C-alpha atoms as a printed R data frame, in Angstrom:
    type eleno elety resid chain resno      x      y       z
1   ATOM     1    CA   UNK     A     1 13.423 19.635 -18.013
2   ATOM     2    CA   UNK     A     2 16.888 21.173 -17.905
3   ATOM     3    CA   UNK     A     3 18.051 22.652 -21.207
4   ATOM     4    CA   UNK     A     4 21.468 22.002 -22.711
5   ATOM     5    CA   UNK     A     5 23.839 24.549 -24.212
6   ATOM     6    CA   UNK     A     6 22.710 24.376 -27.828
7   ATOM     7    CA   UNK     A     7 26.002 25.775 -29.043
8   ATOM     8    CA   UNK     A     8 27.594 22.385 -28.401
9   ATOM     9    CA   UNK     A     9 25.229 20.919 -30.967
10  ATOM    10    CA   UNK     A    10 26.849 23.128 -33.613
11  ATOM    11    CA   UNK     A    11 30.172 21.352 -33.167
12  ATOM    12    CA   UNK     A    12 31.224 19.079 -35.971
13  ATOM    13    CA   UNK     A    13 30.730 15.331 -35.558
14  ATOM    14    CA   UNK     A    14 33.519 14.970 -33.029
15  ATOM    15    CA   UNK     A    15 36.609 16.663 -31.768
16  ATOM    16    CA   UNK     A    16 39.495 15.654 -34.021
17  ATOM    17    CA   UNK     A    17 41.447 13.538 -31.567
18  ATOM    18    CA   UNK     A    18 38.487 11.565 -30.181
19  ATOM    19    CA   UNK     A    19 37.575 10.730 -33.788
20  ATOM    20    CA   UNK     A    20 41.098  9.461 -34.374
21  ATOM    21    CA   UNK     A    21 40.840  7.380 -31.206
22  ATOM    22    CA   UNK     A    22 37.515  5.944 -32.391
23  ATOM    23    CA   UNK     A    23 38.984  4.830 -35.724
24  ATOM    24    CA   UNK     A    24 42.095  3.382 -34.125
25  ATOM    25    CA   UNK     A    25 39.980  1.482 -31.598
26  ATOM    26    CA   UNK     A    26 37.844 -0.001 -34.356
27  ATOM    27    CA   UNK     A    27 40.944 -1.047 -36.315
28  ATOM    28    CA   UNK     A    28 42.609 -2.546 -33.234
29  ATOM    29    CA   UNK     A    29 39.524 -4.577 -32.385
30  ATOM    30    CA   UNK     A    30 39.434 -5.927 -35.934
31  ATOM    31    CA   UNK     A    31 43.218 -6.518 -36.018
32  ATOM    32    CA   UNK     A    32 44.324 -7.188 -32.424
33  ATOM    33    CA   UNK     A    33 47.723 -8.417 -33.605
34  ATOM    34    CA   UNK     A    34 48.611 -5.138 -35.371
35  ATOM    35    CA   UNK     A    35 51.571 -3.345 -33.684
36  ATOM    36    CA   UNK     A    36 50.325  0.251 -33.888
37  ATOM    37    CA   UNK     A    37 52.740  3.175 -33.642
38  ATOM    38    CA   UNK     A    38 51.093  6.474 -32.707
39  ATOM    39    CA   UNK     A    39 52.523  9.650 -34.195
40  ATOM    40    CA   UNK     A    40 49.261 11.545 -34.061
41  ATOM    41    CA   UNK     A    41 48.434 13.349 -30.825
42  ATOM    42    CA   UNK     A    42 51.267 15.606 -29.683
43  ATOM    43    CA   UNK     A    43 51.841 13.851 -26.364
44  ATOM    44    CA   UNK     A    44 55.406 13.462 -25.129
45  ATOM    45    CA   UNK     A    45 56.908 10.058 -24.391
46  ATOM    46    CA   UNK     A    46 60.231 10.638 -22.609
47  ATOM    47    CA   UNK     A    47 60.551 10.746 -18.788
48  ATOM    48    CA   UNK     A    48 60.308 13.954 -16.781
49  ATOM    49    CA   UNK     A    49 63.696 15.667 -16.351
50  ATOM    50    CA   UNK     A    50 65.563 14.471 -13.284
51  ATOM    51    CA   UNK     A    51 65.761 17.994 -11.882
52  ATOM    52    CA   UNK     A    52 61.969 18.265 -11.954
53  ATOM    53    CA   UNK     A    53 61.454 14.838 -10.401
54  ATOM    54    CA   UNK     A    54 63.890 15.629  -7.591
55  ATOM    55    CA   UNK     A    55 62.157 18.927  -6.859
56  ATOM    56    CA   UNK     A    56 58.727 17.295  -6.836
57  ATOM    57    CA   UNK     A    57 59.877 14.557  -4.451
58  ATOM    58    CA   UNK     A    58 61.326 17.162  -2.117
59  ATOM    59    CA   UNK     A    59 58.052 19.096  -2.272
60  ATOM    60    CA   UNK     A    60 56.085 15.980  -1.313
61  ATOM    61    CA   UNK     A    61 58.342 15.461   1.706
62  ATOM    62    CA   UNK     A    62 57.991 19.142   2.610
63  ATOM    63    CA   UNK     A    63 54.210 18.812   2.595
64  ATOM    64    CA   UNK     A    64 54.597 15.900   5.008
65  ATOM    65    CA   UNK     A    65 55.797 18.218   7.762
66  ATOM    66    CA   UNK     A    66 53.774 20.666   9.791
67  ATOM    67    CA   UNK     A    67 56.317 23.428   9.126
68  ATOM    68    CA   UNK     A    68 56.462 22.827   5.365
69  ATOM    69    CA   UNK     A    69 52.820 22.068   4.659
70  ATOM    70    CA   UNK     A    70 51.058 24.224   2.059
71  ATOM    71    CA   UNK     A    71 47.317 24.340   1.504
72  ATOM    72    CA   UNK     A    72 45.678 26.639  -1.014
73  ATOM    73    CA   UNK     A    73 48.300 28.589  -2.884
74  ATOM    74    CA   UNK     A    74 47.925 31.921  -4.681
75  ATOM    75    CA   UNK     A    75 45.637 31.586  -7.690
76  ATOM    76    CA   UNK     A    76 48.139 33.492  -9.830
77  ATOM    77    CA   UNK     A    77 50.938 31.074  -8.901
78  ATOM    78    CA   UNK     A    78 53.733 31.208  -6.341
79  ATOM    79    CA   UNK     A    79 55.908 34.289  -6.688
80  ATOM    80    CA   UNK     A    80 59.154 32.287  -6.802
81  ATOM    81    CA   UNK     A    81 57.966 30.464  -9.947
82  ATOM    82    CA   UNK     A    82 56.619 33.590 -11.606
83  ATOM    83    CA   UNK     A    83 59.897 35.413 -10.945
84  ATOM    84    CA   UNK     A    84 61.878 32.546 -12.486
85  ATOM    85    CA   UNK     A    85 59.623 32.553 -15.546
86  ATOM    86    CA   UNK     A    86 59.873 36.326 -15.951
87  ATOM    87    CA   UNK     A    87 63.659 36.281 -15.700
88  ATOM    88    CA   UNK     A    88 64.497 33.260 -17.860
89  ATOM    89    CA   UNK     A    89 61.727 33.225 -20.463
90  ATOM    90    CA   UNK     A    90 61.195 36.917 -21.045
91  ATOM    91    CA   UNK     A    91 63.642 39.355 -19.480
92  ATOM    92    CA   UNK     A    92 66.626 37.341 -20.738
93  ATOM    93    CA   UNK     A    93 65.318 37.956 -24.267
94  ATOM    94    CA   UNK     A    94 64.766 41.664 -23.716
95  ATOM    95    CA   UNK     A    95 61.019 41.403 -23.082
96  ATOM    96    CA   UNK     A    96 59.468 43.811 -20.603
97  ATOM    97    CA   UNK     A    97 57.455 41.235 -18.648
98  ATOM    98    CA   UNK     A    98 57.259 41.202 -14.849
99  ATOM    99    CA   UNK     A    99 56.294 38.431 -12.437
100 ATOM   100    CA   UNK     A   100 53.112 40.360 -11.645
101 ATOM   101    CA   UNK     A   101 51.956 39.902 -15.249
102 ATOM   102    CA   UNK     A   102 52.372 36.105 -15.232
103 ATOM   103    CA   UNK     A   103 49.523 33.765 -14.298
104 ATOM   104    CA   UNK     A   104 50.462 30.117 -13.671
105 ATOM   105    CA   UNK     A   105 47.801 27.624 -14.788
106 ATOM   106    CA   UNK     A   106 47.168 23.966 -15.521
107 ATOM   107    CA   UNK     A   107 47.412 24.279 -19.300
108 ATOM   108    CA   UNK     A   108 47.635 26.720 -22.196
109 ATOM   109    CA   UNK     A   109 44.782 24.788 -23.839
110 ATOM   110    CA   UNK     A   110 42.624 25.717 -20.855
111 ATOM   111    CA   UNK     A   111 43.781 29.320 -20.812
112 ATOM   112    CA   UNK     A   112 43.241 29.899 -24.531
113 ATOM   113    CA   UNK     A   113 39.646 28.774 -24.004
114 ATOM   114    CA   UNK     A   114 39.042 30.435 -20.636
115 ATOM   115    CA   UNK     A   115 40.274 33.812 -21.858
116 ATOM   116    CA   UNK     A   116 36.908 34.163 -23.624
117 ATOM   117    CA   UNK     A   117 35.338 34.640 -20.184
118 ATOM   118    CA   UNK     A   118 36.676 38.200 -20.034
119 ATOM   119    CA   UNK     A   119 36.073 39.159 -23.678
120 ATOM   120    CA   UNK     A   120 32.814 40.457 -25.131
121 ATOM   121    CA   UNK     A   121 30.589 38.402 -27.411
122 ATOM   122    CA   UNK     A   122 30.554 40.937 -30.232
123 ATOM   123    CA   UNK     A   123 34.227 40.623 -31.154
124 ATOM   124    CA   UNK     A   124 35.097 39.780 -34.751
125 ATOM   125    CA   UNK     A   125 37.427 36.786 -34.615
126 ATOM   126    CA   UNK     A   126 40.217 35.701 -36.981
127 ATOM   127    CA   UNK     A   127 41.906 32.301 -36.971
128 ATOM   128    CA   UNK     A   128 44.467 30.746 -39.254
129 ATOM   129    CA   UNK     A   129 43.371 27.799 -41.368
130 ATOM   130    CA   UNK     A   130 44.512 25.126 -40.590
131 ATOM   131    CA   UNK     A   131 44.153 25.888 -36.912
132 ATOM   132    CA   UNK     A   132 44.524 24.240 -33.518
133 ATOM   133    CA   UNK     A   133 40.880 23.093 -33.095
134 ATOM   134    CA   UNK     A   134 40.519 24.455 -29.547
135 ATOM   135    CA   UNK     A   135 40.560 28.057 -30.771
136 ATOM   136    CA   UNK     A   136 37.538 27.459 -32.982
137 ATOM   137    CA   UNK     A   137 35.622 24.977 -30.846
138 ATOM   138    CA   UNK     A   138 35.837 27.099 -27.685
139 ATOM   139    CA   UNK     A   139 34.254 30.002 -29.581
140 ATOM   140    CA   UNK     A   140 31.539 27.709 -30.928
141 ATOM   141    CA   UNK     A   141 30.801 26.435 -27.427
142 ATOM   142    CA   UNK     A   142 30.580 30.002 -26.133
143 ATOM   143    CA   UNK     A   143 28.026 30.962 -28.772
144 ATOM   144    CA   UNK     A   144 30.327 33.312 -30.699
145 ATOM   145    CA   UNK     A   145 29.890 31.730 -34.130
146 ATOM   146    CA   UNK     A   146 27.199 30.704 -36.542
147 ATOM   147    CA   UNK     A   147 26.712 27.196 -37.891
148 ATOM   148    CA   UNK     A   148 29.364 25.292 -39.843
149 ATOM   149    CA   UNK     A   149 29.111 25.176 -43.628
150 ATOM   150    CA   UNK     A   150 29.856 22.219 -45.871
151 ATOM   151    CA   UNK     A   151 33.602 22.835 -45.584
152 ATOM   152    CA   UNK     A   152 33.394 22.899 -41.794
153 ATOM   153    CA   UNK     A   153 33.932 26.655 -41.497
154 ATOM   154    CA   UNK     A   154 31.789 28.506 -38.976
155 ATOM   155    CA   UNK     A   155 29.866 31.648 -39.718
156 ATOM   156    CA   UNK     A   156 31.185 34.692 -37.901
157 ATOM   157    CA   UNK     A   157 34.850 33.646 -38.059
158 ATOM   158    CA   UNK     A   158 37.427 35.072 -40.460
159 ATOM   159    CA   UNK     A   159 39.658 32.280 -41.757
160 ATOM   160    CA   UNK     A   160 43.212 33.079 -42.874
161 ATOM   161    CA   UNK     A   161 44.544 30.218 -45.048
162 ATOM   162    CA   UNK     A   162 48.153 29.088 -44.566
163 ATOM   163    CA   UNK     A   163 49.292 26.651 -47.234
164 ATOM   164    CA   UNK     A   164 52.302 25.849 -49.380
165 ATOM   165    CA   UNK     A   165 50.976 28.404 -51.880
166 ATOM   166    CA   UNK     A   166 51.692 31.288 -49.459
167 ATOM   167    CA   UNK     A   167 54.691 29.598 -47.813
168 ATOM   168    CA   UNK     A   168 52.564 29.015 -44.695
169 ATOM   169    CA   UNK     A   169 52.633 32.733 -43.902
170 ATOM   170    CA   UNK     A   170 49.402 33.899 -42.311
171 ATOM   171    CA   UNK     A   171 47.949 36.806 -44.342
172 ATOM   172    CA   UNK     A   172 46.578 39.866 -42.593
173 ATOM   173    CA   UNK     A   173 42.758 40.082 -42.607
174 ATOM   174    CA   UNK     A   174 41.337 42.046 -45.509
175 ATOM   175    CA   UNK     A   175 38.799 43.697 -43.210
176 ATOM   176    CA   UNK     A   176 38.839 44.684 -39.571
177 ATOM   177    CA   UNK     A   177 38.826 42.054 -36.834
178 ATOM   178    CA   UNK     A   178 39.026 42.419 -33.056
179 ATOM   179    CA   UNK     A   179 40.443 39.126 -31.827
180 ATOM   180    CA   UNK     A   180 43.305 37.278 -33.560
181 ATOM   181    CA   UNK     A   181 44.581 33.786 -32.715
182 ATOM   182    CA   UNK     A   182 48.215 33.191 -33.694
183 ATOM   183    CA   UNK     A   183 50.309 30.106 -32.918
184 ATOM   184    CA   UNK     A   184 54.051 30.088 -33.686
185 ATOM   185    CA   UNK     A   185 55.814 27.759 -34.072
186 ATOM   186    CA   UNK     A   186 52.588 26.669 -35.636
187 ATOM   187    CA   UNK     A   187 50.492 23.697 -34.681
188 ATOM   188    CA   UNK     A   188 49.841 21.852 -36.974
189 ATOM   189    CA   UNK     A   189 52.041 23.042 -39.875
190 ATOM   190    CA   UNK     A   190 55.322 23.576 -38.004
191 ATOM   191    CA   UNK     A   191 55.693 26.985 -39.679
192 ATOM   192    CA   UNK     A   192 57.365 29.884 -37.869
193 ATOM   193    CA   UNK     A   193 57.043 33.658 -37.937
194 ATOM   194    CA   UNK     A   194 59.936 36.060 -38.411
195 ATOM   195    CA   UNK     A   195 60.272 39.312 -36.507
196 ATOM   196    CA   UNK     A   196 59.127 41.222 -39.572
197 ATOM   197    CA   UNK     A   197 56.029 39.054 -39.919
198 ATOM   198    CA   UNK     A   198 55.095 39.431 -36.250
199 ATOM   199    CA   UNK     A   199 55.718 43.170 -36.494
200 ATOM   200    CA   UNK     A   200 53.091 43.373 -39.255
201 ATOM   201    CA   UNK     A   201 50.606 41.639 -36.956
202 ATOM   202    CA   UNK     A   202 51.388 43.932 -34.034
203 ATOM   203    CA   UNK     A   203 51.079 46.987 -36.276
204 ATOM   204    CA   UNK     A   204 47.727 45.705 -37.575
205 ATOM   205    CA   UNK     A   205 46.443 45.095 -34.040
206 ATOM   206    CA   UNK     A   206 47.519 48.530 -32.845
207 ATOM   207    CA   UNK     A   207 45.975 50.239 -35.862
208 ATOM   208    CA   UNK     A   208 42.668 48.381 -35.510
209 ATOM   209    CA   UNK     A   209 42.339 48.146 -31.738
210 ATOM   210    CA   UNK     A   210 42.604 44.342 -31.986
211 ATOM   211    CA   UNK     A   211 43.859 41.835 -29.417
212 ATOM   212    CA   UNK     A   212 46.334 39.080 -30.401
213 ATOM   213    CA   UNK     A   213 46.085 35.794 -28.514
214 ATOM   214    CA   UNK     A   214 49.585 34.419 -29.077
215 ATOM   215    CA   UNK     A   215 50.167 30.719 -28.415
216 ATOM   216    CA   UNK     A   216 53.892 30.096 -27.903
217 ATOM   217    CA   UNK     A   217 53.581 26.555 -26.556
218 ATOM   218    CA   UNK     A   218 56.318 25.310 -28.913
219 ATOM   219    CA   UNK     A   219 58.795 28.196 -28.618
220 ATOM   220    CA   UNK     A   220 61.452 25.955 -27.008
221 ATOM   221    CA   UNK     A   221 61.756 24.031 -30.275
222 ATOM   222    CA   UNK     A   222 62.939 27.040 -32.276
223 ATOM   223    CA   UNK     A   223 66.469 26.322 -33.514
224 ATOM   224    CA   UNK     A   224 67.156 29.504 -35.486
225 ATOM   225    CA   UNK     A   225 68.598 32.179 -33.144
226 ATOM   226    CA   UNK     A   226 67.176 34.959 -35.316
227 ATOM   227    CA   UNK     A   227 63.554 33.883 -34.807
228 ATOM   228    CA   UNK     A   228 61.510 35.433 -31.974
229 ATOM   229    CA   UNK     A   229 60.317 33.201 -29.145
230 ATOM   230    CA   UNK     A   230 57.796 35.675 -27.731
231 ATOM   231    CA   UNK     A   231 55.403 38.231 -29.190
232 ATOM   232    CA   UNK     A   232 56.805 40.644 -26.593
233 ATOM   233    CA   UNK     A   233 60.098 40.748 -28.494
234 ATOM   234    CA   UNK     A   234 58.161 42.961 -30.916
235 ATOM   235    CA   UNK     A   235 57.808 46.645 -30.087
236 ATOM   236    CA   UNK     A   236 54.222 47.569 -29.230
237 ATOM   237    CA   UNK     A   237 53.093 44.032 -28.395
238 ATOM   238    CA   UNK     A   238 52.438 44.886 -24.744
239 ATOM   239    CA   UNK     A   239 49.611 47.119 -25.925
240 ATOM   240    CA   UNK     A   240 47.887 44.462 -28.025
241 ATOM   241    CA   UNK     A   241 48.817 40.891 -27.057
242 ATOM   242    CA   UNK     A   242 48.306 38.141 -24.496
243 ATOM   243    CA   UNK     A   243 50.748 35.221 -24.624
244 ATOM   244    CA   UNK     A   244 50.207 31.594 -23.633
245 ATOM   245    CA   UNK     A   245 53.038 29.184 -22.792
246 ATOM   246    CA   UNK     A   246 53.312 25.652 -21.489
247 ATOM   247    CA   UNK     A   247 55.707 23.274 -19.720
248 ATOM   248    CA   UNK     A   248 53.996 20.339 -21.450
249 ATOM   249    CA   UNK     A   249 56.168 19.839 -24.511
250 ATOM   250    CA   UNK     A   250 59.565 21.244 -23.502
251 ATOM   251    CA   UNK     A   251 59.710 19.612 -20.047
252 ATOM   252    CA   UNK     A   252 57.252 16.752 -20.515
253 ATOM   253    CA   UNK     A   253 54.521 18.125 -18.231
254 ATOM   254    CA   UNK     A   254 51.588 16.839 -20.287
255 ATOM   255    CA   UNK     A   255 50.618 14.564 -17.399
256 ATOM   256    CA   UNK     A   256 51.530 16.859 -14.524
257 ATOM   257    CA   UNK     A   257 49.961 20.043 -15.993
258 ATOM   258    CA   UNK     A   258 51.612 23.427 -15.718
259 ATOM   259    CA   UNK     A   259 51.470 26.428 -18.018
260 ATOM   260    CA   UNK     A   260 51.300 30.202 -17.911
261 ATOM   261    CA   UNK     A   261 49.579 33.202 -19.429
262 ATOM   262    CA   UNK     A   262 51.053 36.686 -19.675
263 ATOM   263    CA   UNK     A   263 48.621 39.603 -19.427
264 ATOM   264    CA   UNK     A   264 50.554 42.898 -19.498
265 ATOM   265    CA   UNK     A   265 49.504 45.662 -17.130
266 ATOM   266    CA   UNK     A   266 47.968 48.482 -19.118
267 ATOM   267    CA   UNK     A   267 46.618 46.208 -21.857
268 ATOM   268    CA   UNK     A   268 43.000 47.260 -22.229
269 ATOM   269    CA   UNK     A   269 39.725 46.454 -23.893
270 ATOM   270    CA   UNK     A   270 36.578 48.538 -23.857
271 ATOM   271    CA   UNK     A   271 33.095 48.281 -22.445
272 ATOM   272    CA   UNK     A   272 30.074 48.318 -24.753
273 ATOM   273    CA   UNK     A   273 30.028 52.086 -24.215
274 ATOM   274    CA   UNK     A   274 33.652 52.467 -25.295
275 ATOM   275    CA   UNK     A   275 35.163 52.964 -21.840
276 ATOM   276    CA   UNK     A   276 38.664 51.424 -21.437
277 ATOM   277    CA   UNK     A   277 39.062 48.506 -19.004
278 ATOM   278    CA   UNK     A   278 42.368 46.873 -18.077
279 ATOM   279    CA   UNK     A   279 42.348 43.172 -18.977
280 ATOM   280    CA   UNK     A   280 44.804 42.210 -16.203
281 ATOM   281    CA   UNK     A   281 42.233 42.972 -13.526
282 ATOM   282    CA   UNK     A   282 39.506 41.028 -15.318
283 ATOM   283    CA   UNK     A   283 41.722 37.970 -15.809
284 ATOM   284    CA   UNK     A   284 42.904 38.137 -12.217
285 ATOM   285    CA   UNK     A   285 39.285 38.209 -11.044
286 ATOM   286    CA   UNK     A   286 38.357 35.356 -13.349
287 ATOM   287    CA   UNK     A   287 41.211 33.164 -12.078
288 ATOM   288    CA   UNK     A   288 40.546 34.054  -8.450
289 ATOM   289    CA   UNK     A   289 36.902 33.074  -8.843
290 ATOM   290    CA   UNK     A   290 37.114 29.966 -11.019
291 ATOM   291    CA   UNK     A   291 40.598 28.553 -10.370
292 ATOM   292    CA   UNK     A   292 42.399 27.388  -7.228
293 ATOM   293    CA   UNK     A   293 45.875 27.315  -8.708
294 ATOM   294    CA   UNK     A   294 48.381 24.630  -9.706
295 ATOM   295    CA   UNK     A   295 49.596 22.278  -6.978
296 ATOM   296    CA   UNK     A   296 52.613 23.250  -4.912
297 ATOM   297    CA   UNK     A   297 54.369 20.030  -5.950
298 ATOM   298    CA   UNK     A   298 53.998 20.710  -9.662
299 ATOM   299    CA   UNK     A   299 55.068 24.335  -9.332
300 ATOM   300    CA   UNK     A   300 58.238 23.264  -7.548
301 ATOM   301    CA   UNK     A   301 58.878 20.893 -10.448
302 ATOM   302    CA   UNK     A   302 58.325 23.715 -12.930
303 ATOM   303    CA   UNK     A   303 60.687 25.982 -10.987
304 ATOM   304    CA   UNK     A   304 63.396 23.315 -11.363
305 ATOM   305    CA   UNK     A   305 63.198 23.717 -15.150
306 ATOM   306    CA   UNK     A   306 65.116 26.974 -14.666
307 ATOM   307    CA   UNK     A   307 67.939 25.461 -12.602
308 ATOM   308    CA   UNK     A   308 71.218 24.806 -14.469
309 ATOM   309    CA   UNK     A   309 70.514 21.076 -14.379
310 ATOM   310    CA   UNK     A   310 66.940 21.587 -15.508
311 ATOM   311    CA   UNK     A   311 67.972 23.813 -18.394
312 ATOM   312    CA   UNK     A   312 70.465 21.214 -19.628
313 ATOM   313    CA   UNK     A   313 67.971 18.368 -19.297
314 ATOM   314    CA   UNK     A   314 65.188 20.274 -21.075
315 ATOM   315    CA   UNK     A   315 67.584 21.194 -23.868
316 ATOM   316    CA   UNK     A   316 68.429 17.507 -24.265
317 ATOM   317    CA   UNK     A   317 64.731 16.590 -24.396
318 ATOM   318    CA   UNK     A   318 64.012 19.206 -27.039
319 ATOM   319    CA   UNK     A   319 67.050 18.053 -29.021
320 ATOM   320    CA   UNK     A   320 65.878 14.452 -28.873
321 ATOM   321    CA   UNK     A   321 62.466 15.261 -30.314
322 ATOM   322    CA   UNK     A   322 63.952 17.515 -32.978
323 ATOM   323    CA   UNK     A   323 66.225 14.666 -34.063
324 ATOM   324    CA   UNK     A   324 63.076 12.570 -34.423
325 ATOM   325    CA   UNK     A   325 61.573 15.324 -36.578
326 ATOM   326    CA   UNK     A   326 64.682 15.375 -38.762
327 ATOM   327    CA   UNK     A   327 64.406 11.617 -39.294
328 ATOM   328    CA   UNK     A   328 60.742 11.935 -40.285
329 ATOM   329    CA   UNK     A   329 61.517 14.758 -42.721
330 ATOM   330    CA   UNK     A   330 64.421 12.887 -44.294
331 ATOM   331    CA   UNK     A   331 62.680  9.548 -44.700
332 ATOM   332    CA   UNK     A   332 59.379 10.911 -45.992
333 ATOM   333    CA   UNK     A   333 61.193 13.149 -48.472
334 ATOM   334    CA   UNK     A   334 63.111 10.095 -49.670
335 ATOM   335    CA   UNK     A   335 59.777  8.315 -50.080
336 ATOM   336    CA   UNK     A   336 58.715 11.028 -52.527
337 ATOM   337    CA   UNK     A   337 56.390 13.022 -50.280
338 ATOM   338    CA   UNK     A   338 56.423 16.810 -49.976
339 ATOM   339    CA   UNK     A   339 57.147 17.699 -46.351
340 ATOM   340    CA   UNK     A   340 57.102 20.954 -44.416
341 ATOM   341    CA   UNK     A   341 57.823 21.962 -40.829
342 ATOM   342    CA   UNK     A   342 59.897 19.784 -38.530
343 ATOM   343    CA   UNK     A   343 62.843 22.208 -38.486
344 ATOM   344    CA   UNK     A   344 61.717 24.694 -35.812
345 ATOM   345    CA   UNK     A   345 58.859 22.623 -34.397
346 ATOM   346    CA   UNK     A   346 58.142 18.986 -33.446
347 ATOM   347    CA   UNK     A   347 55.506 18.581 -36.160
348 ATOM   348    CA   UNK     A   348 56.016 17.530 -39.770
349 ATOM   349    CA   UNK     A   349 53.303 18.640 -42.198
350 ATOM   350    CA   UNK     A   350 52.954 16.359 -45.214
351 ATOM   351    CA   UNK     A   351 51.250 16.840 -48.582
352 ATOM   352    CA   UNK     A   352 49.188 13.758 -49.226
353 ATOM   353    CA   UNK     A   353 49.723 11.851 -52.488
354 ATOM   354    CA   UNK     A   354 47.707 12.948 -55.511
355 ATOM   355    CA   UNK     A   355 44.117 11.703 -55.352
356 ATOM   356    CA   UNK     A   356 44.274 10.878 -51.626
357 ATOM   357    CA   UNK     A   357 42.505 13.146 -49.140
358 ATOM   358    CA   UNK     A   358 43.522 13.628 -45.507
359 ATOM   359    CA   UNK     A   359 41.317 10.949 -43.946
360 ATOM   360    CA   UNK     A   360 42.073  8.624 -46.848
361 ATOM   361    CA   UNK     A   361 45.780  8.959 -46.071
362 ATOM   362    CA   UNK     A   362 45.019  8.355 -42.387
363 ATOM   363    CA   UNK     A   363 43.236  5.102 -43.215
364 ATOM   364    CA   UNK     A   364 45.991  4.094 -45.676
365 ATOM   365    CA   UNK     A   365 48.779  4.479 -43.108
366 ATOM   366    CA   UNK     A   366 46.735  2.843 -40.369
367 ATOM   367    CA   UNK     A   367 45.771 -0.197 -42.455
368 ATOM   368    CA   UNK     A   368 49.014 -0.728 -44.382
369 ATOM   369    CA   UNK     A   369 51.680  0.596 -42.013
370 ATOM   370    CA   UNK     A   370 49.866  0.468 -38.653
371 ATOM   371    CA   UNK     A   371 50.963  4.069 -38.118
372 ATOM   372    CA   UNK     A   372 48.645  6.728 -36.690
373 ATOM   373    CA   UNK     A   373 48.930 10.363 -37.739
374 ATOM   374    CA   UNK     A   374 46.556 13.330 -37.843
375 ATOM   375    CA   UNK     A   375 44.471 14.262 -40.918
376 ATOM   376    CA   UNK     A   376 45.050 17.848 -41.961
377 ATOM   377    CA   UNK     A   377 41.375 18.415 -42.687
378 ATOM   378    CA   UNK     A   378 40.703 18.029 -38.968
379 ATOM   379    CA   UNK     A   379 42.502 21.334 -38.473
380 ATOM   380    CA   UNK     A   380 40.402 23.237 -41.004
381 ATOM   381    CA   UNK     A   381 39.363 23.394 -44.638
382 ATOM   382    CA   UNK     A   382 42.799 24.573 -45.794
383 ATOM   383    CA   UNK     A   383 44.304 21.497 -44.125
384 ATOM   384    CA   UNK     A   384 42.617 19.182 -46.588
385 ATOM   385    CA   UNK     A   385 45.238 17.353 -48.587
386 ATOM   386    CA   UNK     A   386 47.772 17.532 -45.765
387 ATOM   387    CA   UNK     A   387 48.699 15.258 -42.877
388 ATOM   388    CA   UNK     A   388 50.537 15.827 -39.589
389 ATOM   389    CA   UNK     A   389 53.059 13.519 -37.956
390 ATOM   390    CA   UNK     A   390 54.396 14.198 -34.483
391 ATOM   391    CA   UNK     A   391 58.026 13.754 -33.438
392 ATOM   392    CA   UNK     A   392 56.937 12.945 -29.887
393 ATOM   393    CA   UNK     A   393 57.845  9.279 -29.589
394 ATOM   394    CA   UNK     A   394 60.759  6.964 -28.921
395 ATOM   395    CA   UNK     A   395 63.594  6.807 -31.450
396 ATOM   396    CA   UNK     A   396 62.891  3.134 -32.112
397 ATOM   397    CA   UNK     A   397 59.217  3.818 -32.867
398 ATOM   398    CA   UNK     A   398 60.001  6.738 -35.163
399 ATOM   399    CA   UNK     A   399 62.530  4.738 -37.143
400 ATOM   400    CA   UNK     A   400 60.213  1.730 -37.384
401 ATOM   401    CA   UNK     A   401 57.301  3.926 -38.460
402 ATOM   402    CA   UNK     A   402 59.380  5.444 -41.256
403 ATOM   403    CA   UNK     A   403 60.434  1.989 -42.443
404 ATOM   404    CA   UNK     A   404 56.795  0.909 -42.590
405 ATOM   405    CA   UNK     A   405 55.625  4.047 -44.390
406 ATOM   406    CA   UNK     A   406 58.409  3.694 -46.969
407 ATOM   407    CA   UNK     A   407 57.019  0.247 -47.772
408 ATOM   408    CA   UNK     A   408 53.514  1.570 -48.450
409 ATOM   409    CA   UNK     A   409 52.624  2.065 -52.106
410 ATOM   410    CA   UNK     A   410 51.845  5.783 -52.190
């Protein structure tokens, strides 16, 4: 009989968001009249920018002609999109990133998991705690960890706690690690990293021969002009970092799927014998073998993000969600809760009331306010006692949710 991948059996009871969905489903079936407001999963709610919709419609019509039809596109992405990304997202900020180094994909979640295909199994891995669950679970699935302990931490991983006690600043590993996952602005805490903080990480990686996997999916939400948007704004990062980005949250592409990964030319790893190997070639081979590229229609929509109209419309979308975050921060602070994040990111990180754990707070808000959030413990042991609310929703829903939460006896 066919054998299964036993590493999947090491995963905790369920991926965080399916577990939330299970609990909400059970509550809804028991209380079908309850008007539930969902501020849990970070899915956008506002329509696609008009510039993107117009470009996609034109691309559909183009594909309807013999002259304009496109079949398989380049696995790395169409050059015109990669050139727009390189110019607007990187070169405009002084980053030395070329179109050749950009790989268009269907999601940074996918890329941050798939990147393990080109990396050896013996790497020592560091993750922040709390952490976006995909970073951990993809390593578990690939057989790169031991079993989980009672706190849900997996053997073989180095956990770097980020809490209010250290101002949500990820500490450098005490020992040597090879692979480092960083996400700024941070999901789930909403924390950001300054240039000086990122410089310490780059210096560590260069000194230890480590590779930083830098998730910048929320960079568009940074409001402070002094904060870096890309790891490549830091000197030396091209020699030690891969960056992931997404059109999902800034331009509302969660349903249409488009993202990108930057792998600098000259960035190298080593073979088991210590021989240097350029990672760009390995990733290019991986994508060419296992991926057929993002659709022409979607890439045309993504290209429109960089038009003057697209830039204005995306800025308005980001501003709308950040206004939601400001409302959540203000109202929860007024309710007596300690809140963090929500100023440079669309997530607000909340300290749960004394004596209430993360899942207890989830059940409290669901049952008494009919509001769904995300338990901090689902992001790691250091997330226990915290709770995440997302600013991705309509203004009416956010305001109503805050009114309901304020009425809950905390």
